Coordinates of C-alpha atoms and ligand atoms in Angstrom, one line a residue:
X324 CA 0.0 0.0 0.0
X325 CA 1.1 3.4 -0.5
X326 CA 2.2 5.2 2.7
X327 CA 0.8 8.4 2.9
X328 CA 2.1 11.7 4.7
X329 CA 0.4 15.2 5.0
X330 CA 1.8 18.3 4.1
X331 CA 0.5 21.4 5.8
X332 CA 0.4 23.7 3.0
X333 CA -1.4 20.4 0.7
X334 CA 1.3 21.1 -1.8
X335 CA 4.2 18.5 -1.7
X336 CA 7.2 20.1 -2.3
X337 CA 10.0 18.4 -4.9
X338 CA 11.9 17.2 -1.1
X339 CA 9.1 15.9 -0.6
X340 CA 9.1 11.7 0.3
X341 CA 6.3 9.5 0.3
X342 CA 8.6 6.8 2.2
X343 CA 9.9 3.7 0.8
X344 CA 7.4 2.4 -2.1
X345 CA 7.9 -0.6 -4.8
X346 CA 7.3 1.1 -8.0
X347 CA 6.9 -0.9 -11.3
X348 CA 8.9 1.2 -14.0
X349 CA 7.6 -0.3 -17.9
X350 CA 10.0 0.1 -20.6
X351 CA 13.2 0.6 -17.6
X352 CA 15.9 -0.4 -20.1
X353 CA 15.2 2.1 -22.3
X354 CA 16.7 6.0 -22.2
X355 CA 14.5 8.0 -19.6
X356 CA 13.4 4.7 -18.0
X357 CA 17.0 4.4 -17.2
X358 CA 17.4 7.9 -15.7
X359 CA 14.4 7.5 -14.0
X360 CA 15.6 4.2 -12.5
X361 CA 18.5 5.6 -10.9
X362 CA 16.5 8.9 -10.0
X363 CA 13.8 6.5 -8.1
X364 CA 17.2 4.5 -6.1
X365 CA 18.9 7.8 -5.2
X366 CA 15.2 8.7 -3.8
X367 CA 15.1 5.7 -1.8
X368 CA 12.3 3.3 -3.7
X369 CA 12.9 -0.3 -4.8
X370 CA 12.5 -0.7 -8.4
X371 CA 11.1 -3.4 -10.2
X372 CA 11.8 -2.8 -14.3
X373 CA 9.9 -4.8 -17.1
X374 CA 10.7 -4.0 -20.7
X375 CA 11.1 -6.7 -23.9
X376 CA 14.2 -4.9 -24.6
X377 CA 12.9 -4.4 -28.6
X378 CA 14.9 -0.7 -28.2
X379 CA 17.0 -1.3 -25.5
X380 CA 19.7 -3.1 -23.6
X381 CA 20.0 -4.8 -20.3
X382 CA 23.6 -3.3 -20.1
X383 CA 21.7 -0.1 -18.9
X384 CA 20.6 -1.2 -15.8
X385 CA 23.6 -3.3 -15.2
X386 CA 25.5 0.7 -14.9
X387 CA 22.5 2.4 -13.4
X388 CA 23.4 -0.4 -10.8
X389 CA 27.2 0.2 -10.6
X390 CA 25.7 3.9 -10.4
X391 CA 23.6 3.4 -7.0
X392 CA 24.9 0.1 -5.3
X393 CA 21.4 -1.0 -5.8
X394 CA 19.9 -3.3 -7.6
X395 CA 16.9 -3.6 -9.7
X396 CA 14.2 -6.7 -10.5
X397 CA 14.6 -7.3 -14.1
X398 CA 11.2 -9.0 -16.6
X399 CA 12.3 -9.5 -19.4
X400 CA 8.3 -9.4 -20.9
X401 CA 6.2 -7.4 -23.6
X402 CA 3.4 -5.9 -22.5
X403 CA 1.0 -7.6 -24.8
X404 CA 1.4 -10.8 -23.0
X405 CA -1.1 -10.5 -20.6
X406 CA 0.1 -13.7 -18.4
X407 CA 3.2 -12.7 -18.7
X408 CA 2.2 -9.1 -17.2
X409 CA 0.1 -10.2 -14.5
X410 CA 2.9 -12.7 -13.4
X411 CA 4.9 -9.8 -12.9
X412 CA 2.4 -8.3 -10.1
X413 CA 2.2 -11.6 -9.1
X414 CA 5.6 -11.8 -7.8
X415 CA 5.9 -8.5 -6.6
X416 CA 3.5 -6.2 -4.2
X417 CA 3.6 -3.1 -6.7
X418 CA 2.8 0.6 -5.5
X419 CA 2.9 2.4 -8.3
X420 CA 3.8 2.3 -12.1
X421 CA 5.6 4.2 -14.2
X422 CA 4.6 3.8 -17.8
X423 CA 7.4 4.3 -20.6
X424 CA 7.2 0.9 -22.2
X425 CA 6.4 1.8 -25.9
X426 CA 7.5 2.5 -29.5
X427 CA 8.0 6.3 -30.4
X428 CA 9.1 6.9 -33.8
X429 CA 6.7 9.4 -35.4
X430 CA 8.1 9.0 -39.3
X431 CA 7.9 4.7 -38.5
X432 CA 4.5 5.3 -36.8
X433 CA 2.7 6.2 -40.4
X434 CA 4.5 3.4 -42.0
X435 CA 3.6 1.0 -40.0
X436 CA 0.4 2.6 -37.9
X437 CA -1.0 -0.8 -36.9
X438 CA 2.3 -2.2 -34.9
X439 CA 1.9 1.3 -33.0
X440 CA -1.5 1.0 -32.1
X441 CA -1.2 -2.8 -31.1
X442 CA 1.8 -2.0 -29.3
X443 CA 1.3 1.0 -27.2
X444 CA -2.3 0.9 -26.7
X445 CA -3.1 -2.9 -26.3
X446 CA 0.2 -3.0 -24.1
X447 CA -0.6 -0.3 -21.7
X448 CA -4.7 -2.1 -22.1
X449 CA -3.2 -5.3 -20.6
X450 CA -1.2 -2.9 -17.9
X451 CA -4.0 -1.3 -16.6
X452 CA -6.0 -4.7 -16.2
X453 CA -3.2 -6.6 -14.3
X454 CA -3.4 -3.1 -12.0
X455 CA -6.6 -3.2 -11.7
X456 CA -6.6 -6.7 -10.7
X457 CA -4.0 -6.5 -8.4
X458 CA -4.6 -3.0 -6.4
X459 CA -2.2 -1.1 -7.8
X460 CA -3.9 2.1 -9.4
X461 CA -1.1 4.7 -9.1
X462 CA 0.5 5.7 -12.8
X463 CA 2.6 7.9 -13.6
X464 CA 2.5 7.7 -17.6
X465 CA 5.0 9.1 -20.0
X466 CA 2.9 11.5 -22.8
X467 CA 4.4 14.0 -24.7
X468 CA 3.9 17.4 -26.4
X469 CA 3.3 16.1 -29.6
X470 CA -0.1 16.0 -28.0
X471 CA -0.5 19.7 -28.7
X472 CA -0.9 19.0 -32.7
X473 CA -0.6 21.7 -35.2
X474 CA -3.5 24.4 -33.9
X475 CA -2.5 25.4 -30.2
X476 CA -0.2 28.7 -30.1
X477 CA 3.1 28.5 -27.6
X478 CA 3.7 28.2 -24.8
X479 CA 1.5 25.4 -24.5
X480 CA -0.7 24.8 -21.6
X481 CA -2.0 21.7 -20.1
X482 CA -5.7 22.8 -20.6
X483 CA -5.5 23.3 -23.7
X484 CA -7.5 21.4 -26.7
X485 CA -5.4 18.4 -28.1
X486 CA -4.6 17.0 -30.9
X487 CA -2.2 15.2 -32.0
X488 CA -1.1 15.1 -36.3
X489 CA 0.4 11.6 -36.2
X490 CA -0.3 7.8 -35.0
X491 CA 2.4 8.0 -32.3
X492 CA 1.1 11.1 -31.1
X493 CA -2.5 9.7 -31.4
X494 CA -1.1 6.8 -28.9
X495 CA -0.1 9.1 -26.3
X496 CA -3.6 11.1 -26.9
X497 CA -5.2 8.0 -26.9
X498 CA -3.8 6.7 -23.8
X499 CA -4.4 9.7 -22.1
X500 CA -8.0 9.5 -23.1
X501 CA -8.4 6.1 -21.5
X502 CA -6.6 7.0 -18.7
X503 CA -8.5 9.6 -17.7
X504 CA -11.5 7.9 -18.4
X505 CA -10.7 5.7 -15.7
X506 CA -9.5 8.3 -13.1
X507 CA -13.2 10.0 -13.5
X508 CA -14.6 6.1 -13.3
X509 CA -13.4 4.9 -10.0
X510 CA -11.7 7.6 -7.6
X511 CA -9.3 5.1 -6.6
X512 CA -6.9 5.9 -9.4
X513 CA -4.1 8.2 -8.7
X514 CA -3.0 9.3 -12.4
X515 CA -0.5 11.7 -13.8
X516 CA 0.1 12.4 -17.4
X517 CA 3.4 13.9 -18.0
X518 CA 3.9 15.5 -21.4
X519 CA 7.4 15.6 -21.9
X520 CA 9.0 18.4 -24.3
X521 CA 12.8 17.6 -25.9
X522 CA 14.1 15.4 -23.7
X523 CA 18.2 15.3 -24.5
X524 CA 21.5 14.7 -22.2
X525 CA 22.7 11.5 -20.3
X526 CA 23.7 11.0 -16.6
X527 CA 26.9 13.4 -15.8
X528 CA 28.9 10.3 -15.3
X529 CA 28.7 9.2 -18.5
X530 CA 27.6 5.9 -17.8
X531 CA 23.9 6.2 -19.6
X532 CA 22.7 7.9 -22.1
X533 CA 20.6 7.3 -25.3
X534 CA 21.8 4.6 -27.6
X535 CA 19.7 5.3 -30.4
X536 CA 19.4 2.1 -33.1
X537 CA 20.1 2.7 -36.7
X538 CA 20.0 6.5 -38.1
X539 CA 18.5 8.7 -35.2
X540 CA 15.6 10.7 -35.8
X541 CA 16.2 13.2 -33.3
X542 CA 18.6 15.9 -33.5
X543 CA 21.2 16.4 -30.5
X544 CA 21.7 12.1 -30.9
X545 CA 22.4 12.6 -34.8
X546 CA 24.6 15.7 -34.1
X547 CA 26.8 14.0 -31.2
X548 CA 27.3 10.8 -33.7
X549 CA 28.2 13.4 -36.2
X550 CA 30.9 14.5 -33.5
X551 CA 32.3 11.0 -32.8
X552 CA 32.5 10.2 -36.5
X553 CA 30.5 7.9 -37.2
X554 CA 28.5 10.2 -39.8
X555 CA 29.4 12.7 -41.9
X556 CA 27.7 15.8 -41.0
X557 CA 24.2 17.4 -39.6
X558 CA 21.0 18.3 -42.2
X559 CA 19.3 21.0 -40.7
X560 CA 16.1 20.8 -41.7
X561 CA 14.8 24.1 -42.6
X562 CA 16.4 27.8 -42.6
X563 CA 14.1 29.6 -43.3
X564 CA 11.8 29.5 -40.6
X565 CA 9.9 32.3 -38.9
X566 CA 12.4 32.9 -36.2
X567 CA 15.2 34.8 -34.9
X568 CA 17.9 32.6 -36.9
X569 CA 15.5 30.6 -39.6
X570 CA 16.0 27.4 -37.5
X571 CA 12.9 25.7 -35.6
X572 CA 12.7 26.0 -31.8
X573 CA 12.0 23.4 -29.4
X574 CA 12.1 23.2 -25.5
X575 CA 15.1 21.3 -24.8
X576 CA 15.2 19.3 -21.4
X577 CA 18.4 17.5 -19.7
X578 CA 16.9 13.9 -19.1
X579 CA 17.6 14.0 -15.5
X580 CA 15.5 17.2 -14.7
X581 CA 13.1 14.6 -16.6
X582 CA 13.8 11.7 -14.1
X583 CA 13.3 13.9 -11.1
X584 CA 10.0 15.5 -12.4
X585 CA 9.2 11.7 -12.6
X586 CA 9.5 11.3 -8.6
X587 CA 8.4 14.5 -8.1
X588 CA 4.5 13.7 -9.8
X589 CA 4.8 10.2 -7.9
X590 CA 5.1 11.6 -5.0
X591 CA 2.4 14.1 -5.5
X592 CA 0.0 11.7 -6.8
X593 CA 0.8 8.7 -4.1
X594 CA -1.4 11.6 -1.8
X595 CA -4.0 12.9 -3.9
X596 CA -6.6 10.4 -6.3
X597 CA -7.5 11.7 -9.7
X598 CA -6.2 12.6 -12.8
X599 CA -3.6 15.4 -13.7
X600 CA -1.6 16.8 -16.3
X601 CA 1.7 18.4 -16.4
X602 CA 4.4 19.8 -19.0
X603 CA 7.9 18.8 -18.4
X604 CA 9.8 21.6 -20.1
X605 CA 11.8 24.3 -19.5
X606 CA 9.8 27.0 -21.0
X607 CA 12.6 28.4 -23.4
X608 CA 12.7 27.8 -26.9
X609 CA 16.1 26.8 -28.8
X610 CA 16.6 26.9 -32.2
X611 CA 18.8 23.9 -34.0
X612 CA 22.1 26.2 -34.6
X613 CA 21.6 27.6 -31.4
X614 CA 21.8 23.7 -30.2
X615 CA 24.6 23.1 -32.5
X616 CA 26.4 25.5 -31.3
X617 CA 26.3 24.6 -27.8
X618 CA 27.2 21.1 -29.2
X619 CA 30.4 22.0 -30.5
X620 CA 31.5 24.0 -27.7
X621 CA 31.4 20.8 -25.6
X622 CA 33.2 18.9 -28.3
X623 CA 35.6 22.1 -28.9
X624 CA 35.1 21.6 -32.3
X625 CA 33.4 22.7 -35.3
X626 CA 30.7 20.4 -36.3
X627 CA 29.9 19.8 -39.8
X628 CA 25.9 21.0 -41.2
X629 CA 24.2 21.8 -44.0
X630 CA 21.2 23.5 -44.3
X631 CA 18.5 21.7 -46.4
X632 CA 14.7 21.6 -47.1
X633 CA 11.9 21.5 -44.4
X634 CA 11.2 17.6 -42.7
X635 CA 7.5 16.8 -43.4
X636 CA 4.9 17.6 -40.1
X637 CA 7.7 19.8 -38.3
X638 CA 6.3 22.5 -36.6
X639 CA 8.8 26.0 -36.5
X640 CA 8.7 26.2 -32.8
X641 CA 7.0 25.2 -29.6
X642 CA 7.9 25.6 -26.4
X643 CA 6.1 24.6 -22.7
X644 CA 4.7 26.5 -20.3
X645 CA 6.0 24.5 -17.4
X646 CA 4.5 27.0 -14.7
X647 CA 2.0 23.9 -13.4
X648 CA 4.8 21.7 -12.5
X649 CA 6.6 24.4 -10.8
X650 CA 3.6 25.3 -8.7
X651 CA 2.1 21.9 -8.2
X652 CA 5.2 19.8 -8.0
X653 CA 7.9 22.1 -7.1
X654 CA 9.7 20.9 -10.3
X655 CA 11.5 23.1 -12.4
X656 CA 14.3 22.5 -14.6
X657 CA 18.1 22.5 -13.6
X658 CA 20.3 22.9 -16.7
X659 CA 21.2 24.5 -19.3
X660 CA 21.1 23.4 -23.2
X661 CA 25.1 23.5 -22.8
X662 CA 24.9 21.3 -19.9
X663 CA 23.0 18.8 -21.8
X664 CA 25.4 18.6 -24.6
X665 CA 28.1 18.1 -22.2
X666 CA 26.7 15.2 -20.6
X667 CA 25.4 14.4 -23.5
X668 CA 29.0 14.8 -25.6
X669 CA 30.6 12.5 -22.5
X670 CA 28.2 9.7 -23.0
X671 CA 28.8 9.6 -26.7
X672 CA 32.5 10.2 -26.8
X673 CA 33.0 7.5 -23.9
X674 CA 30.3 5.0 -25.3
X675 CA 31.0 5.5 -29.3
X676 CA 28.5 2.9 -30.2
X677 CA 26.4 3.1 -27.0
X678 CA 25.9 0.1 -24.8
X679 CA 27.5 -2.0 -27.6
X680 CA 31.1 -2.5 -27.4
X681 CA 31.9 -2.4 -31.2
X682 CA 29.7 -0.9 -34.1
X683 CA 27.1 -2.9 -35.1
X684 CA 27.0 -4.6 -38.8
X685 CA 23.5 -2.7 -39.5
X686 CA 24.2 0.7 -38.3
X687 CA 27.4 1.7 -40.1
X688 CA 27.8 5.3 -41.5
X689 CA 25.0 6.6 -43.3
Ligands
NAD869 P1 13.1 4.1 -25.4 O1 12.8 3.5 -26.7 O2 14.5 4.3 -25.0 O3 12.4 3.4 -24.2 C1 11.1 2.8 -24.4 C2 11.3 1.4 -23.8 O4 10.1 0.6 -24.0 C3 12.4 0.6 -24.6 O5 13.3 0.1 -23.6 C4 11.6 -0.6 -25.3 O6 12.4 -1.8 -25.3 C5 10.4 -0.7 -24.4 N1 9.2 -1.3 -25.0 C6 8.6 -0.8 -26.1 N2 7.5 -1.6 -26.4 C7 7.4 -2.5 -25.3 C8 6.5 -3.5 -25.0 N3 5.4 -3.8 -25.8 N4 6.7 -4.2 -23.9 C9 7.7 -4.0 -23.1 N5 8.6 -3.0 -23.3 C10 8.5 -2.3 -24.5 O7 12.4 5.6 -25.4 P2 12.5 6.8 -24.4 O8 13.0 8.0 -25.2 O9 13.1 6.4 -23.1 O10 11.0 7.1 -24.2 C11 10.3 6.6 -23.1 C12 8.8 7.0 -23.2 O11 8.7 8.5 -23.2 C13 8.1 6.5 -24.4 O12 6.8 6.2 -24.1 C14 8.1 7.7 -25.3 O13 7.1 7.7 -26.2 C15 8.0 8.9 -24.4 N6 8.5 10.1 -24.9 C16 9.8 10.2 -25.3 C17 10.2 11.4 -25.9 C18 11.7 11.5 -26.4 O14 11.9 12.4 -27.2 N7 12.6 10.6 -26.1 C19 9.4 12.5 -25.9 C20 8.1 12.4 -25.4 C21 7.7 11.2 -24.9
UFG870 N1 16.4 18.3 -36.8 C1 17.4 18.6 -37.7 N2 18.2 17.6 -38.2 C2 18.1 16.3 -37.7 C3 17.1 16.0 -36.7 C4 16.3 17.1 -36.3 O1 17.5 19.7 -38.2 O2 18.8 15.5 -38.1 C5 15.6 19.4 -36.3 C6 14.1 19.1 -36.5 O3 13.7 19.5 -37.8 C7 13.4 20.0 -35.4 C8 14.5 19.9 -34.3 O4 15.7 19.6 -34.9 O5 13.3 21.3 -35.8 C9 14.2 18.9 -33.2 O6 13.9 17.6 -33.8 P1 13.8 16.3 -33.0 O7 13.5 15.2 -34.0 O8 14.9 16.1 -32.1 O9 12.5 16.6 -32.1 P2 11.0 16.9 -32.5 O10 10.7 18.2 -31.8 O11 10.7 16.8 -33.9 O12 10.2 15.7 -31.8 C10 10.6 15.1 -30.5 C11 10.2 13.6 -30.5 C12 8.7 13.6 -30.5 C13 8.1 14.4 -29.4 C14 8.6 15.8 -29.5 C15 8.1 16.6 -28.3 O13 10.8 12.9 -31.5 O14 8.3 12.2 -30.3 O15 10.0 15.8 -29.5 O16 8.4 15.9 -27.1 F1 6.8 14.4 -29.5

């Protein structure tokens, strides 16, 4: 059961501890389930991690590990096996979830719609049943900005209408849909959807980070693999933008202000039932050179970019307001867009070919 504790002012600051709890963390292996791993240990919970491992590596949580002194349970299961799910609750007396587990590629989402849908919807379906089922109705669930869709101006703002212009995004709207459905069903659910802006960076160790498989998609991973040599130089897409240098803007986030916003909404939610929403941003927009540039200053080295055409669906800029978090959570961000390239930059140069030891046959310079 959760343990509960009273704060005077009702607000539970980001200090704030709930006590010891057993929290589930879905899709654990992966990049901010790894962070968010280590965040939970340093905060003093017992972590039990389930992921199939179709985007990730066990190696992660082998360092997160060597990182704490603590040790994580480790299911090796995909969420659409339902007996395979439920055995996990099962085994262990769960207090809360945290939902990553799921795919996230928006170009490979309209290729291949149906493997998203089936994936992210059935397997979070098949989580909230063995929950249910079990007790456990706490969730902290991973959503992201692409919620906002094309229509909403910035900053964004939770209450605002959604819509999201792709199927991955449609997931995360989808999800949230359902999820709130059951928070307003039964008042025993404790829910919080976190939208999550750009998250980038690694642990300052240098011991996790994002390991990206085959060409990345998203920028600061494609720019630090362009640093370490293994590809030949950065497209920008699009210079000629409406903004201060003709490069889009995004709201950049070091991925372990991510994790702690993560134990942050647990702990808020482990007192309060219902459904909420927050934006984990910054609330400052960066353009791509403005990135780069950052980028190379860590490296202490020019970069490589060209500028070319627009990429289909991007938006010129968006940006969170992140003013809920602050005042509901006491979250706020930490660091600086040259902070996460430096972390970033030590991950990469230290771990070349992420948590593999040697390149891989499939993923050589393209
Ligand atoms: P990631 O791919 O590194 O982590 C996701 C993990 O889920 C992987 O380890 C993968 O193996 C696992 N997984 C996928 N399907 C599964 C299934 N059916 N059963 C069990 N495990 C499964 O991605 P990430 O960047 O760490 O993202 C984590 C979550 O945050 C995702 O839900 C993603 O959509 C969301 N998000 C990410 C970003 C971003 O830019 N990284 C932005 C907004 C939201
Ligand atoms: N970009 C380039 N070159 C690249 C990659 C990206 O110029 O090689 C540009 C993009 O055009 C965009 C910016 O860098 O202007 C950021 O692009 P990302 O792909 O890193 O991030 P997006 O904002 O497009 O999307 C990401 C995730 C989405 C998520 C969104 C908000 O991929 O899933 O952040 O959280 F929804």
């Amino acid at each position: 059961m959760l343990q509960h504790r009273s704060t005077e002012s009702g607000v539970a600051p980001i200090s704030a501890s709930v006590g010891t709890m057993k929290i589930l963390v879905t899709g654990g292996t992966g990049y901010i389930g790894s962070h968010t791993v280590l965040s939970l240990q340093e905060a003093g919970h017992d972590v039990v991690v389930l992921d199939n491992l179709v985007n990730s590596s066990e190696e992660s949580l082998r360092r997160v590990s060597e990182l704490t002194g603590k040790t994580a349970a480790f299911h090796q299961v995909d969420l659409v096996d339902e007996p395979a799910v439920e055995a996990v609750f099962d085994q262990h007396q769960i207090d809360a979830v945290i939902h990553f587990a799921g795919l996230k590629a928006v170009g490979e989402s309209v290729q291949e719609p149906l493997a998203y849908y089936y994936n992210n919807i059935v397997g979070t379906l098949n989580l909230l049943r063995a929950m249910d089922k079990h007790n456990v109705r706490s969730i902290v669930f991973s959503s992201s900005a692409t919620v906002y869709g094309e229509h909403n101006p910035i900053p964004y703002i939770e209450k605002m209408e959604i819509g999201a212009n792709n199927p991955y995004g449609r997931t995360k709207e989808q999800i949230e849909d359902i999820l709130s459905d059951l928070g307003n069903a039964d008042d025993r659910w404790h829910i919080a959807l976190l939208r999550y802006f750009n998250p980038v960076g690694a642990h300052p160790s240098g011991r996790i980070g994002e390991d990206p498989q085959g060409i990345p998609n998203n920028l600061v991973p494609f720019i630090a693999q362009v640093a370490v040599g293994r590809r030949e130089k950065l497209m920008v897409f699009g210079g000629d933008y409406d903004t201060p240098d003709g490069t889009a803007q995004r709201d950049y986030i070091h991925v372990v202000d991510l994790a702690d916003g993560h134990v942050a909404a647990l702990n808020y939610i482990a007192e309060r039932a219902g459904v909420r929403r927050w934006n984990l941003g910054s609330g400052r927009g960066s353009s791509v050179l403005e990135v780069l540039r950052s980028f190379e200053k860590a490296v202490g080295q020019p970069i490589p970019y060209e500028i070319t055409g627009r990429r289909a669906g991007d938006l010129p800029a968006f940006w969170a307001d992140a003013s809920s978090a602050l005042a509901d959570l006491g979250w706020s961000t930490t660091k600086t867009v040259d902070q996460m390239c430096e972390d970033h930059w030590r991950w990469q140069k230290n771990n070349p070919y992420g948590y593999n030891a040697a390149e891989p046959a499939a993923a050589s310079n393209a």
